[in-house]
């Protein structure tokens, strides 16, 4: 059921209702050997919400939340939502250049940051004039003169009434990489957030309060936010957080926290299989009942091997940051066909349209995917992009699919030049712009090249200026430059030098020709 009263506050729904309905002692968060009950969580959210109000945060203000997967990230987002402001969870690997754009574009008023991630943020804060304060969660002992999260919590009142938000008020802002090279803000209302749990999670995962959701998707990734915040808290269940995810730490958390629903991406499943091919013998994974996967298509062999070695089925699904969570998936494990993504999630409709005419195509023909349902695409401050993305009430997530005769939707490709590597979305043009800053580079085209482990890797085709020669050291220098300028996962793992780039008659670079070279 995804119809909500006209006034609803997502933080109140995810936390206070459990305390009021006798589930206050349920464990909400497990992190290392610590546990936070719903009562503890409410106490922290209320105190931090009051502290934020004292610092001048008002309803509608945007607050950046920059963390690895730690409990303070969840407390911060809920506190911001409870007072009617809008959290903007930010990927921990973003560099000052990317953060500067986001701070300025969203007009962030305050930031909450884990101390080990403070440096890069301070550089960005210096470059804009909107951020009034930065609150720091002390852990590794970084020197700073900013207010401390813990001290603010200790000093604040524990009584906080939720702001009377309307269901349609914005409750979450996530940045997504587009092909233009500049991340765009996708915004979601309080009811959108609840709808991901009451739709997809409720119907496809059938959670109970005994479930423990765990895994590795970062909380600032819409997929991770749903899996590890909204879903467990909606059902009075537990979330298991792992700060530094490796196959080992993830399986340790499964054993120690009794994870039942393991949420991950294909690359991580493959890494687990190669590091612990017989994981069930090295770790007690008997608590697991289901795996989830998204971010990139799940290969049938990964599905089969995880089933064989770990005894669980993986529900694959497609979602986007703009749609907030998964909108096509198999609904029950007994209907899974690993070759396909599945059916529209209850509450959503999907169709395939001809990209040229916009007409709906019959089954068996591939075309643009269009969806509509309880969540949809809303960009922050991008009216042109918005017009393109939502037409006649249908959202166009930017994927090419085919609907098979049996009704299942099967993924074909991305419509644009977005590279999806290990679940990270990397806009090729953003990497191109950075490489073009180097003196040696005359022109460059960046594409995704197929890769067994990562799905795709970033590959740069470069034409050098005459006076430069291709060499191993030049490759390393260019790679390091990108690593130091953008989030390191965006660096080109492969670089190939060409005499010229393939172009159309009108002078446009033909990236498809470069992609074709990778297939042969
Ligand atoms: O990439 C996906 O498939 C996805 C799934 C859920 C939420 C967000 C995203 C990007």
mmCIF file of N, CA and C and ligand atoms in Angstrom, residues 221-224 294-296 317-321 324-326 423 425, ligand 1:
data_model
loop_
_atom_site.group_PDB
_atom_site.id
_atom_site.type_symbol
_atom_site.label_atom_id
_atom_site.label_comp_id
_atom_site.label_asym_id
_atom_site.label_seq_id
_atom_site.Cartn_x
_atom_site.Cartn_y
_atom_site.Cartn_z
ATOM 1 N N UNK A 221 24.409 5.577 -1.955
ATOM 2 C CA UNK A 221 23.922 4.995 -3.207
ATOM 3 C C UNK A 221 22.455 4.666 -2.925
ATOM 4 N N UNK A 222 21.546 5.093 -3.801
ATOM 5 C CA UNK A 222 20.105 4.901 -3.541
ATOM 6 C C UNK A 222 19.799 3.446 -3.174
ATOM 7 N N UNK A 223 20.494 2.538 -3.831
ATOM 8 C CA UNK A 223 20.291 1.112 -3.568
ATOM 9 C C UNK A 223 20.659 0.789 -2.104
ATOM 10 N N UNK A 224 21.784 1.323 -1.656
ATOM 11 C CA UNK A 224 22.222 1.086 -0.277
ATOM 12 C C UNK A 224 21.321 1.771 0.733
ATOM 13 N N UNK A 294 21.943 -5.427 -7.571
ATOM 14 C CA UNK A 294 21.550 -4.331 -8.469
ATOM 15 C C UNK A 294 22.829 -3.609 -8.873
ATOM 16 N N UNK A 295 22.674 -2.525 -9.598
ATOM 17 C CA UNK A 295 23.836 -1.715 -9.969
ATOM 18 C C UNK A 295 24.353 -2.060 -11.346
ATOM 19 N N UNK A 296 24.343 -3.309 -11.706
ATOM 20 C CA UNK A 296 24.737 -3.774 -13.032
ATOM 21 C C UNK A 296 24.101 -5.154 -13.194
ATOM 22 N N UNK A 317 17.686 -6.860 -9.651
ATOM 23 C CA UNK A 317 16.687 -5.853 -9.968
ATOM 24 C C UNK A 317 17.330 -4.663 -10.627
ATOM 25 N N UNK A 318 16.513 -3.882 -11.319
ATOM 26 C CA UNK A 318 17.036 -2.622 -11.854
ATOM 27 C C UNK A 318 16.315 -1.463 -11.195
ATOM 28 N N UNK A 319 17.113 -0.511 -10.739
ATOM 29 C CA UNK A 319 16.577 0.724 -10.208
ATOM 30 C C UNK A 319 17.482 1.836 -10.678
ATOM 31 N N UNK A 320 17.169 3.050 -10.310
ATOM 32 C CA UNK A 320 18.092 4.146 -10.575
ATOM 33 C C UNK A 320 18.002 5.101 -9.390
ATOM 34 N N UNK A 321 19.010 5.935 -9.267
ATOM 35 C CA UNK A 321 18.997 6.940 -8.210
ATOM 36 C C UNK A 321 17.770 7.836 -8.379
ATOM 37 N N UNK A 324 14.752 6.104 -7.205
ATOM 38 C CA UNK A 324 15.045 5.829 -5.789
ATOM 39 C C UNK A 324 15.311 4.377 -5.474
ATOM 40 N N UNK A 325 14.567 3.458 -6.066
ATOM 41 C CA UNK A 325 14.946 2.059 -5.838
ATOM 42 C C UNK A 325 14.486 1.192 -7.005
ATOM 43 N N UNK A 326 14.426 -0.097 -6.745
ATOM 44 C CA UNK A 326 14.186 -1.061 -7.817
ATOM 45 C C UNK A 326 12.741 -1.003 -8.308
ATOM 46 N N UNK A 423 29.628 -1.493 -10.249
ATOM 47 C CA UNK A 423 28.454 -0.865 -9.634
ATOM 48 C C UNK A 423 28.565 0.645 -9.527
ATOM 49 N N UNK A 425 28.666 4.318 -11.112
ATOM 50 C CA UNK A 425 28.288 4.984 -12.350
ATOM 51 C C UNK A 425 29.335 6.041 -12.674
HETATM 52 O O1 LIG B 1 21.626 0.581 -10.194
HETATM 53 C C1 LIG B 1 20.596 0.118 -9.754
HETATM 54 O O2 LIG B 1 20.114 -0.895 -10.260
HETATM 55 C C2 LIG B 1 19.892 0.767 -8.587
HETATM 56 C C3 LIG B 1 19.025 0.019 -7.875
HETATM 57 C C4 LIG B 1 18.345 0.578 -6.827
HETATM 58 C C5 LIG B 1 18.521 1.875 -6.492
HETATM 59 C C6 LIG B 1 19.396 2.626 -7.202
HETATM 60 C C7 LIG B 1 20.091 2.095 -8.264
HETATM 61 C C8 LIG B 1 21.040 2.985 -9.003
#
